[in-house]
XYZ file of C-alpha atoms in Angstrom:
697
model
C -7.958 6.742 13.624
C -10.580 8.184 11.282
C -13.950 6.529 11.443
C -15.772 5.561 8.276
C -18.304 8.408 8.321
C -15.566 10.968 9.213
C -13.524 10.004 6.164
C -16.561 10.238 3.870
C -17.536 13.621 5.343
C -14.045 14.970 4.727
C -14.172 14.000 1.051
C -17.744 15.281 0.572
C -16.741 18.620 2.144
C -14.561 19.504 -0.847
C -15.989 17.115 -3.489
C -19.804 17.030 -3.055
C -20.218 14.769 -6.119
C -17.972 12.009 -4.732
C -19.507 8.521 -4.744
C -20.279 7.977 -1.053
C -21.221 4.342 -1.585
C -17.891 3.588 -3.310
C -15.909 5.250 -0.486
C -17.826 3.248 2.134
C -17.249 0.031 0.203
C -13.486 0.696 0.007
C -13.301 1.418 3.767
C -15.150 -1.803 4.634
C -13.061 -3.787 2.117
C -9.717 -2.761 3.675
C -10.995 -3.446 7.208
C -12.225 -6.907 6.208
C -9.125 -7.843 4.211
C -6.623 -6.792 6.865
C -8.814 -8.407 9.519
C -6.876 -9.172 12.706
C -3.474 -8.064 11.392
C -1.577 -5.834 13.835
C 1.064 -3.125 13.436
C 4.214 -2.855 15.562
C 2.344 -0.310 17.710
C -0.325 -2.921 18.515
C -2.989 -1.008 16.543
C -5.129 -2.851 13.976
C -3.256 -2.880 10.648
C -6.143 -1.259 8.783
C -5.555 1.921 10.845
C -2.536 2.600 8.603
C -4.333 2.735 5.200
C -7.166 4.689 6.829
C -4.697 7.289 8.147
C -2.984 7.475 4.746
C -6.394 8.137 3.188
C -6.883 10.868 5.803
C -3.646 12.527 4.682
C -4.972 12.459 1.122
C -8.180 14.246 2.191
C -6.057 17.013 3.766
C -4.645 17.574 0.285
C -8.189 17.545 -1.179
C -7.366 14.774 -3.647
C -9.872 13.050 -5.909
C -11.980 10.023 -5.005
C -9.831 7.471 -6.861
C -6.750 8.591 -4.910
C -8.579 8.281 -1.568
C -9.732 4.749 -2.458
C -6.206 3.860 -3.626
C -4.848 5.001 -0.253
C -7.359 2.742 1.520
C -6.431 -0.278 -0.608
C -2.703 0.266 -1.176
C -1.536 -2.595 1.107
C -4.263 -5.134 0.404
C -2.620 -6.864 -2.574
C 0.694 -7.549 -0.827
C -0.497 -8.157 2.739
C -3.818 -9.934 2.186
C -5.456 -12.370 -0.243
C -6.836 -9.511 -2.373
C -5.866 -9.384 -6.063
C -5.616 -6.610 -8.632
C -8.326 -8.331 -10.709
C -10.674 -8.301 -7.718
C -9.969 -4.622 -7.057
C -10.596 -3.793 -10.717
C -13.917 -5.629 -10.605
C -15.076 -3.831 -7.422
C -13.562 -0.343 -7.874
C -12.745 0.063 -11.585
C -9.620 -0.032 -13.768
C -8.216 3.353 -12.672
C -8.146 2.413 -8.998
C -6.687 -1.011 -9.853
C -3.899 0.632 -11.867
C -3.092 3.058 -9.063
C -3.092 0.332 -6.405
C -0.820 -1.789 -8.567
C 1.599 1.143 -8.854
C 1.652 1.831 -5.107
C 1.698 -1.773 -3.876
C 4.743 -2.433 -1.762
C 7.156 -4.822 -3.400
C 8.016 -8.049 -1.599
C 11.626 -8.399 -0.526
C 13.635 -10.672 -2.781
C 16.068 -12.406 -0.464
C 18.450 -13.377 -3.296
C 19.114 -9.695 -3.998
C 21.459 -7.448 -2.038
C 20.046 -4.538 -0.056
C 21.134 -2.086 -2.789
C 19.603 -4.289 -5.491
C 16.298 -4.461 -3.603
C 16.310 -0.702 -3.051
C 17.116 -0.068 -6.714
C 14.465 -2.480 -8.005
C 11.811 -0.993 -5.692
C 12.828 2.492 -6.813
C 12.815 1.508 -10.497
C 9.281 0.069 -10.404
C 8.012 2.895 -8.230
C 9.364 5.606 -10.539
C 7.993 3.906 -13.653
C 4.541 3.640 -12.044
C 4.821 7.256 -10.890
C 5.642 8.417 -14.411
C 2.386 6.892 -15.651
C 0.229 8.518 -12.950
C 1.604 11.029 -10.462
C -1.027 10.141 -7.875
C 1.052 7.013 -7.225
C 3.753 9.306 -5.836
C 1.313 11.212 -3.623
C -0.036 8.045 -2.012
C 3.461 6.602 -1.635
C 4.731 9.756 0.088
C 1.757 9.752 2.468
C 2.317 6.039 3.112
C 5.967 6.681 3.999
C 5.105 9.727 6.150
C 2.635 7.736 8.282
C 5.134 4.877 8.597
C 7.747 7.381 9.799
C 5.297 8.735 12.399
C 5.025 5.238 13.871
C 8.659 4.222 13.308
C 9.525 4.432 17.015
C 7.329 1.379 17.701
C 9.719 -0.876 15.763
C 11.991 -2.625 18.280
C 14.983 -3.275 16.011
C 17.306 -0.254 15.958
C 18.964 -1.466 12.733
C 15.587 -1.659 10.985
C 14.593 1.807 12.226
C 17.872 3.258 10.962
C 17.552 1.486 7.599
C 14.028 2.862 7.064
C 15.104 6.339 8.243
C 18.109 6.383 5.883
C 15.955 5.318 2.921
C 13.506 8.084 3.831
C 16.277 10.679 4.051
C 17.957 9.532 0.816
C 14.920 8.916 -1.398
C 11.515 9.982 -0.077
C 12.327 13.346 1.518
C 14.193 14.545 -1.611
C 11.290 13.277 -3.762
C 8.848 15.260 -1.621
C 11.042 18.346 -2.001
C 11.418 17.730 -5.732
C 7.655 17.924 -6.222
C 7.285 20.897 -3.872
C 5.652 19.091 -0.919
C 7.717 20.893 1.705
C 5.436 20.015 4.641
C 5.954 16.309 3.939
C 9.673 16.824 3.328
C 10.256 18.684 6.600
C 8.395 16.137 8.724
C 10.117 13.171 7.043
C 13.534 14.783 7.532
C 12.789 15.568 11.185
C 11.648 12.008 11.977
C 14.558 10.441 10.052
C 17.049 12.852 11.671
C 15.777 11.793 15.098
C 16.664 8.156 14.311
C 19.924 8.700 12.418
C 21.497 11.372 14.657
C 19.738 11.074 18.041
C 22.367 13.065 19.969
C 22.413 15.950 17.488
C 18.599 15.925 17.379
C 18.357 16.115 21.168
C 20.946 18.898 21.380
C 19.379 21.113 18.680
C 15.762 20.654 19.817
C 16.923 21.358 23.387
C 18.626 24.600 22.334
C 15.541 25.645 20.348
C 13.349 25.027 23.409
C 15.762 27.147 25.468
C 15.553 29.986 22.916
C 11.741 29.819 23.027
C 11.728 30.052 26.829
C 14.034 33.107 26.735
C 12.315 34.804 23.814
C 10.096 37.101 25.908
C 7.897 37.818 22.913
C 10.695 39.082 20.651
C 9.570 37.026 17.640
C 6.023 38.329 17.963
C 7.375 41.874 18.319
C 9.407 41.575 15.106
C 6.415 40.125 13.242
C 4.296 43.025 14.506
C 6.931 45.569 13.372
C 6.961 44.065 9.859
C 3.152 44.022 9.739
C 2.880 47.664 10.893
C 5.447 48.864 8.345
C 3.551 47.141 5.520
C 0.102 48.259 6.712
C 1.293 51.892 6.827
C 2.460 51.458 3.212
C -1.022 50.192 2.236
C -0.107 46.501 1.848
C -2.629 44.026 3.253
C -0.687 41.118 4.758
C -0.332 38.374 7.339
C 3.037 37.948 9.087
C 4.355 35.284 11.443
C 7.693 33.986 12.645
C 8.872 30.407 12.786
C 11.946 28.485 13.866
C 14.177 26.973 11.255
C 13.810 23.232 10.879
C 16.149 21.273 13.278
C 17.524 19.170 10.421
C 18.102 22.333 8.354
C 20.052 23.865 11.261
C 22.152 20.704 11.668
C 22.908 20.562 7.932
C 23.931 24.233 7.917
C 26.214 23.623 10.907
C 27.830 20.679 9.090
C 28.226 22.516 5.760
C 29.668 25.701 7.299
C 31.669 23.903 10.045
C 30.150 26.118 12.741
C 28.445 25.470 16.089
C 24.860 26.302 17.048
C 25.757 29.704 18.519
C 27.274 30.819 15.201
C 24.010 30.274 13.274
C 22.553 33.776 13.130
C 19.265 33.140 11.307
C 17.537 30.597 13.563
C 14.243 32.482 13.137
C 12.559 33.230 9.810
C 9.493 35.315 9.029
C 6.865 34.694 6.407
C 4.704 37.408 4.791
C 1.548 36.475 2.857
C -0.031 39.084 0.557
C -2.823 39.144 -2.015
C -0.977 39.657 -5.322
C 2.374 39.451 -7.103
C 2.496 43.258 -7.221
C 2.153 43.322 -3.441
C 5.116 40.928 -3.150
C 7.411 43.399 -4.891
C 5.915 46.364 -2.998
C 6.609 44.479 0.234
C 10.255 43.920 -0.601
C 10.601 47.639 -1.359
C 9.071 48.614 1.993
C 11.225 46.161 3.950
C 14.473 47.205 2.247
C 13.810 50.894 2.874
C 12.883 50.253 6.516
C 15.709 47.877 7.467
C 19.184 47.306 6.072
C 19.289 44.437 3.531
C 22.188 41.975 3.584
C 24.021 42.053 0.212
C 23.743 38.917 -1.904
C 20.902 37.424 0.149
C 17.958 38.498 -2.058
C 16.474 35.714 -4.208
C 13.592 36.123 -6.636
C 11.831 32.773 -7.087
C 8.722 34.489 -8.464
C 10.157 35.596 -11.804
C 12.317 32.440 -11.896
C 10.538 29.653 -9.965
C 12.338 26.548 -8.731
C 11.949 23.453 -10.891
C 9.303 22.090 -8.491
C 7.116 25.184 -9.005
C 8.155 26.933 -5.758
C 7.638 30.722 -5.883
C 8.603 33.296 -3.276
C 10.837 36.287 -2.614
C 13.610 35.660 -0.059
C 15.641 38.336 1.677
C 17.765 38.767 4.816
C 17.938 42.009 6.772
C 19.494 43.521 9.893
C 16.950 44.198 12.651
C 17.644 46.230 15.813
C 20.845 45.463 17.762
C 22.469 43.815 14.730
C 20.023 40.892 14.757
C 19.638 39.117 11.408
C 16.220 38.109 10.159
C 15.224 36.100 7.099
C 11.936 36.991 5.398
C 9.955 35.074 2.769
C 7.266 36.938 0.814
C 4.586 35.200 -1.271
C 0.917 35.277 -2.235
C -1.690 33.006 -0.618
C -1.894 30.894 -3.789
C 1.894 30.560 -3.915
C 1.880 29.498 -0.269
C -0.555 26.644 -0.934
C 1.494 25.461 -3.922
C 4.776 25.864 -2.023
C 3.623 23.727 0.905
C 1.880 20.994 -1.093
C 3.429 21.418 -4.558
C 2.384 18.596 -6.834
C -0.661 17.797 -4.689
C -2.011 21.316 -5.201
C -2.179 20.596 -8.961
C -3.907 17.264 -8.372
C -6.665 18.571 -6.132
C -10.259 17.908 -7.167
C -10.568 21.441 -8.587
C -7.584 21.225 -10.946
C -8.607 18.182 -12.944
C -5.139 16.677 -12.623
C -3.387 19.136 -14.953
C 0.342 18.968 -14.395
C 2.828 21.832 -14.882
C 5.320 21.287 -17.710
C 8.271 21.425 -15.307
C 7.016 18.348 -13.458
C 6.374 16.416 -16.660
C 9.860 17.256 -17.932
C 11.497 16.188 -14.700
C 9.693 12.837 -14.734
C 10.639 12.307 -18.376
C 14.294 12.823 -17.418
C 13.942 10.360 -14.525
C 12.520 7.660 -16.789
C 15.422 8.284 -19.193
C 17.833 7.746 -16.280
C 16.042 4.489 -15.433
C 16.370 3.180 -18.970
C 20.071 4.022 -19.133
C 21.141 2.652 -15.738
C 23.019 -0.626 -15.884
C 23.305 -1.720 -12.247
C 21.627 -0.979 -8.878
C 24.336 1.295 -7.505
C 24.376 3.360 -10.702
C 20.559 3.684 -10.637
C 20.516 4.858 -7.025
C 23.364 7.319 -7.658
C 21.792 8.793 -10.786
C 18.314 9.045 -9.280
C 19.569 10.770 -6.163
C 21.427 13.236 -8.379
C 18.214 13.856 -10.314
C 16.110 14.575 -7.217
C 18.407 16.635 -5.013
C 17.633 20.300 -5.081
C 20.555 22.738 -4.836
C 20.223 24.344 -8.241
C 21.429 27.150 -10.501
C 19.796 28.763 -13.540
C 21.383 28.889 -17.004
C 20.070 30.038 -20.389
C 20.418 29.052 -24.015
C 21.439 31.851 -26.434
C 17.732 32.151 -27.353
C 16.779 32.742 -23.708
C 15.327 29.351 -22.757
C 15.849 28.657 -19.052
C 17.268 25.427 -17.605
C 17.683 24.579 -13.943
C 20.695 22.445 -13.031
C 22.428 21.282 -9.836
C 25.209 23.417 -8.423
C 28.495 22.350 -9.972
C 26.858 21.518 -13.324
C 29.026 21.894 -16.430
C 28.299 22.610 -20.132
C 28.012 18.816 -20.642
C 25.186 18.669 -18.061
C 23.558 21.663 -19.762
C 23.800 20.032 -23.201
C 22.119 16.843 -21.987
C 19.438 18.902 -20.224
C 18.606 20.600 -23.544
C 18.534 17.297 -25.464
C 20.286 13.944 -25.206
C 21.468 14.179 -28.825
C 23.054 17.589 -28.206
C 24.980 16.171 -25.247
C 26.273 13.271 -27.324
C 27.525 15.607 -30.084
C 29.127 18.241 -27.821
C 32.749 19.128 -28.612
C 33.023 22.564 -27.016
C 31.119 25.345 -25.275
C 30.843 29.098 -24.923
C 29.754 30.676 -21.649
C 28.644 34.289 -22.005
C 30.356 34.388 -25.406
C 33.736 33.042 -24.226
C 35.172 29.639 -25.203
C 35.618 27.506 -22.085
C 36.601 23.900 -21.298
C 33.682 21.463 -21.046
C 34.532 20.848 -17.376
C 33.869 24.508 -16.413
C 31.294 24.856 -13.604
C 28.296 27.017 -14.530
C 27.151 29.991 -12.466
C 23.705 31.493 -11.988
C 22.536 33.409 -15.052
C 25.151 32.057 -17.479
C 24.270 31.971 -21.184
C 25.572 28.673 -22.532
C 26.135 27.836 -26.191
C 27.068 24.248 -27.028
C 29.382 23.647 -30.010
C 28.529 20.326 -31.626
C 29.872 17.927 -34.215
C 27.621 15.216 -35.630
C 30.497 12.735 -35.815
C 31.416 13.216 -32.137
C 30.493 10.792 -29.373
C 30.377 10.884 -25.539
C 33.751 10.544 -23.807
C 34.464 8.374 -20.784
C 36.421 11.278 -19.216
C 33.194 13.324 -18.987
C 32.084 11.152 -16.077
C 34.859 12.785 -14.058
C 33.124 16.179 -14.023
C 29.448 15.968 -15.062
C 26.999 15.904 -12.127
C 23.441 15.326 -13.381
C 21.969 11.856 -13.321
C 20.646 12.301 -16.857
C 24.082 13.172 -18.290
C 25.931 10.441 -16.385
C 23.381 7.784 -17.365
C 23.487 8.783 -21.052
C 27.316 8.855 -21.121
C 27.575 5.484 -19.416
C 25.063 3.974 -21.813
C 26.935 5.319 -24.877
C 30.286 4.161 -23.491
C 28.889 0.690 -22.737
C 27.502 0.347 -26.260
C 30.787 1.485 -27.834
C 32.883 -0.679 -25.504
C 30.729 -3.727 -26.235
C 30.996 -3.086 -29.984
C 34.791 -2.773 -29.864
C 35.203 -5.820 -27.610
C 33.044 -7.755 -30.066
C 35.339 -6.574 -32.906
C 38.404 -8.000 -31.130
C 36.449 -11.119 -30.197
C 35.452 -11.698 -33.813
C 39.093 -11.595 -34.931
C 39.990 -14.093 -32.188
C 36.976 -16.198 -33.197
C 38.385 -16.432 -36.734
C 41.625 -17.787 -35.250
C 39.724 -20.327 -33.136
C 37.734 -21.803 -36.030
C 40.970 -22.290 -37.979
C 41.951 -24.954 -35.396
C 38.707 -26.907 -35.784
C 38.739 -30.188 -37.770
C 35.867 -28.991 -39.956
C 34.556 -25.762 -41.397
C 31.765 -24.028 -39.446
C 29.095 -21.681 -40.721
C 26.369 -19.414 -39.375
C 24.247 -22.357 -38.224
C 27.042 -23.785 -36.051
C 27.679 -20.336 -34.566
C 23.977 -19.901 -33.731
C 23.942 -23.311 -32.024
C 27.087 -22.397 -30.073
C 25.382 -19.232 -28.793
C 22.490 -21.373 -27.473
C 24.787 -23.967 -25.869
C 26.700 -21.254 -24.052
C 23.487 -19.601 -22.789
C 24.167 -16.285 -24.529
C 21.652 -13.939 -26.144
C 23.207 -13.436 -29.564
C 26.365 -13.630 -31.652
C 27.595 -10.185 -30.540
C 27.470 -11.340 -26.923
C 29.554 -14.383 -27.893
C 32.181 -12.183 -29.550
C 32.293 -9.817 -26.551
C 32.734 -12.810 -24.202
C 35.682 -14.003 -26.314
C 37.177 -10.492 -26.401
C 37.076 -10.206 -22.589
C 38.312 -13.796 -22.029
C 35.098 -14.772 -20.236
C 35.219 -17.779 -22.566
C 38.472 -19.560 -23.315
C 39.286 -21.113 -26.699
C 38.415 -24.662 -25.601
C 34.928 -23.631 -24.463
C 34.256 -21.924 -27.799
C 35.533 -24.916 -29.790
C 33.397 -27.352 -27.784
C 30.327 -25.146 -28.276
C 30.902 -24.953 -32.039
C 31.787 -28.610 -32.600
C 31.107 -30.747 -29.511
C 34.025 -33.093 -28.816
C 36.487 -31.133 -30.974
C 38.637 -29.918 -28.065
C 38.939 -33.217 -26.221
C 41.861 -34.583 -28.214
C 43.476 -31.205 -28.807
C 46.946 -30.572 -27.296
C 47.428 -28.110 -24.429
C 47.203 -24.407 -25.450
C 50.992 -24.045 -25.270
C 51.299 -26.482 -28.202
C 48.648 -24.802 -30.375
C 49.780 -23.229 -33.647
C 51.059 -19.689 -33.335
C 48.584 -16.940 -34.201
C 48.839 -16.581 -37.992
C 48.225 -12.857 -38.307
C 48.409 -9.997 -35.852
C 45.116 -8.415 -34.832
C 44.946 -4.735 -35.750
C 43.727 -2.296 -33.105
C 43.356 0.521 -35.639
C 39.968 2.203 -35.259
C 39.460 0.940 -31.701
C 39.411 3.352 -28.788
C 41.924 3.246 -25.905
C 39.964 2.682 -22.712
C 37.204 0.749 -24.497
C 38.257 -2.533 -26.131
C 41.847 -2.178 -25.005
C 43.990 -0.335 -22.495
C 47.470 0.987 -23.255
C 49.599 -0.352 -20.402
C 50.853 2.239 -17.907
C 54.036 0.234 -17.308
C 55.545 0.651 -20.790
C 53.408 3.300 -22.574
C 53.464 1.763 -26.079
C 53.134 4.089 -29.076
C 52.450 3.373 -32.778
C 55.600 1.852 -34.248
C 56.388 -0.285 -31.191
C 56.099 -4.058 -31.561
C 53.103 -4.858 -29.343
C 51.283 -7.804 -27.803
C 48.068 -7.972 -25.818
C 47.253 -9.615 -22.500
C 43.634 -10.803 -22.502
C 42.270 -10.452 -18.942
C 38.947 -12.095 -17.954
C 36.095 -9.599 -17.826
C 38.380 -6.635 -18.544
C 39.513 -6.742 -22.148
C 42.935 -6.484 -23.731
C 45.915 -4.710 -22.157
C 48.483 -3.607 -24.763
C 52.222 -3.853 -23.943
C 55.375 -3.252 -25.925
C 57.225 -6.508 -26.600
C 60.110 -5.492 -24.306
C 57.907 -4.684 -21.319
C 59.096 -6.062 -17.945
C 55.562 -7.263 -17.181
C 55.759 -9.646 -20.129
C 59.215 -10.839 -19.069
C 57.920 -11.651 -15.587
C 55.209 -13.781 -17.215
C 51.663 -14.436 -16.034
C 48.618 -16.587 -16.590
C 46.882 -14.246 -19.055
C 46.414 -15.131 -22.737
C 48.859 -13.441 -25.111
C 47.538 -12.017 -28.369
C 49.711 -10.855 -31.252
C 48.615 -7.276 -32.031
C 49.473 -4.639 -34.609
C 48.730 -0.935 -34.732
C 47.332 -1.121 -38.260
C 48.260 1.062 -41.219
C 48.932 4.697 -40.398
C 47.799 4.398 -36.753
C 48.596 7.648 -34.979
C 48.349 8.956 -31.471
C 49.358 7.679 -28.047
C 51.026 8.923 -24.874
C 54.719 8.217 -24.406
C 56.614 8.716 -21.147
C 60.123 10.171 -20.840
C 62.524 10.672 -17.949
C 64.619 13.815 -18.258
C 67.484 14.808 -15.933
C 67.987 18.575 -16.192
C 70.752 20.790 -14.880
C 69.503 22.702 -11.846
C 69.744 26.229 -13.153
C 67.171 28.895 -14.152
C 65.551 28.439 -17.564
C 66.310 24.750 -18.153
C 62.699 23.617 -17.739
C 61.521 26.404 -20.047
C 64.057 25.276 -22.671
C 62.844 21.671 -22.445
C 59.161 22.596 -22.769
C 60.181 24.708 -25.753
C 61.663 21.576 -27.360
C 58.334 19.775 -26.842
C 56.479 22.684 -28.415
C 58.861 22.869 -31.377
C 58.251 19.167 -32.001
C 54.455 19.662 -31.755
C 54.082 17.374 -28.728
C 51.467 18.194 -26.104
C 52.377 17.655 -22.428
C 49.666 15.725 -20.557
C 51.599 15.366 -17.293
C 54.880 16.646 -15.909
C 56.216 15.644 -12.496
C 59.395 16.524 -10.615
C 60.349 13.143 -9.084
C 63.742 14.099 -7.632
C 65.685 17.294 -7.004
C 69.129 17.967 -5.563
C 71.734 20.711 -5.703
C 72.922 19.976 -9.238
C 70.091 18.176 -11.048
C 66.332 17.855 -11.255
C 64.687 14.652 -12.507
C 61.345 14.936 -14.315
C 58.919 12.382 -15.708
C 56.832 13.742 -18.538
C 53.933 12.253 -20.510
C 53.682 13.477 -24.103
C 51.030 13.050 -26.777
C 52.976 11.817 -29.834
C 51.912 10.532 -33.219
C 54.217 7.474 -33.368
C 57.590 5.995 -32.381
C 59.500 8.116 -34.908
C 57.968 11.280 -33.422
C 58.956 10.232 -29.904
C 62.498 9.302 -31.042
C 62.990 12.771 -32.619
C 61.987 14.402 -29.350
C 64.450 12.263 -27.357
C 67.221 13.152 -29.823
C 66.401 16.867 -29.529
C 66.512 16.647 -25.737
C 69.870 14.882 -25.733
C 71.299 17.611 -27.995
C 70.276 20.363 -25.549
C 72.726 21.897 -23.071
C 69.885 22.046 -20.530
C 69.558 18.245 -20.450
C 71.973 15.874 -18.775
C 70.086 12.714 -19.752
C 66.840 11.816 -21.587
C 65.374 8.315 -21.874
C 62.095 6.721 -22.729
C 60.347 4.843 -19.919
């Protein structure tokens, strides 16, 4: 553990103007406050904040960050308060400590809810001051170094999994690769102990049998560059054990099939020397096609810059080489921290600010803990591709990203208005996966809105959160529209007229926020008619007959203008289309399911409320399902699809459900405008010599 004078000397070594008295006071304060508290290792508890502060000095961070590291556990684990810290150490330190303070576990919440709430508050604090993140990462790193002292295996695994899922990707996302690698290694050791032991054992075996080969290769690279006039430093290193294990899992190979266990790093003085180096290496040894990556001209989103290449050394041995300047190396290893060092004045690169802005947007849009964790993990994981706008602006996106993800990355409004896309000048479906270097043009329509189906193929947390938020708002609005029509029916049964005042009082009695929430609760059957009547006019439902004896609904509720999948679902059992006589089943918490009046589900009965529905004037568009039995001879299916085309009906699904020597039975879903349209198609099918039988399902 660092002693008091050693910590102060470390800070003064790179920041001579630091307030020595303030640093001493913070050290003494944390020792006094934590007092006799012990860690699982048996060490005094204050050794932990002191070691975290030591990690901050290695990054050459400013005085306020060092003091924050010393005090970061005092508010939760001792009698210290934020007000007291502000009085003794100033408002900036108090704000940072408040942001880093560990959150108490709320027993009433599930594990996912606790994790999500901790993550939410942490990310919001981090967005206000990035030093919160630096202290938190150092705090987690030191806790991981002492994790083996915790006796409970379940607790060790839980902490390791959280580190692997959240903190290691966060460290990578801000370019702190040293922290990321150590966190991953320590978490890997707990989560996959057998794999860890096997891989580290094999690496130790390789080292013992190396006979200086790695040093010889490094010397060969250095000599080749020196002869070409490039001043450099070269060394070899083993790939990270967790990185090897992940590569084995992704490629479905064993350890012996991993050919690039060793990697070499070349440090030079300038960017020009980086490109000279790659030229020398590629003319001296054979380069592997497709393995050259230029992260200097196009840095990673976390600011990482380097040239990567793979080459064939003697005896067909592969070697991976990374080439960078000394300044790049410092930024690559410590990323965000390198920009927050005492010399930089806390100036952040735009890429980091933009990423944090996107994260906060994800936080605001997330509706539940699982969604927040999913979206945040998507936002911080790193496998990325590069795509450009037609004007040449660069965006970095996860692998598998689509034009929808690109549109939301450019601007949330553009994503919401997207109706089509061009990739490299060609029209493509919105679900098309982007490739490196694609030029993407988004076609927009101001009257368009996000579609629920987009969630099936978009991959970024920002896009998914924005789509879900828009869908929730639209769904709530449409459910409220149905609820309001049902509300009008309910008040007709009351013994007296009710106005706005009675409705406002009903909202209060039911514990709801506003009138729209009341209407949505009625639309989803969370409230039954009796509850609403009692809330509007207390006592009014007591002497009412049972619901079966209530007056029949006076007018059908129109679903015109509402969106299938939002306020109502078109039942899969009967596939109603405009023109069918329809009724709705109101299911608690779900909404209304629309059936044709002859549907078997309705005949079988059920406990759900029935609602009389109508399509509304000139309602168009639904999917109808047909069963067609075709003669089993060449060309019959082509003739049938021709009939669909001639009748301007789009096939959404076609399935061969039975086939024998003479006949083939197909079920086909068609987009039709109304019942008359579907009837014409059935008539056309029955008139065809290719069709033995055609019926609507």
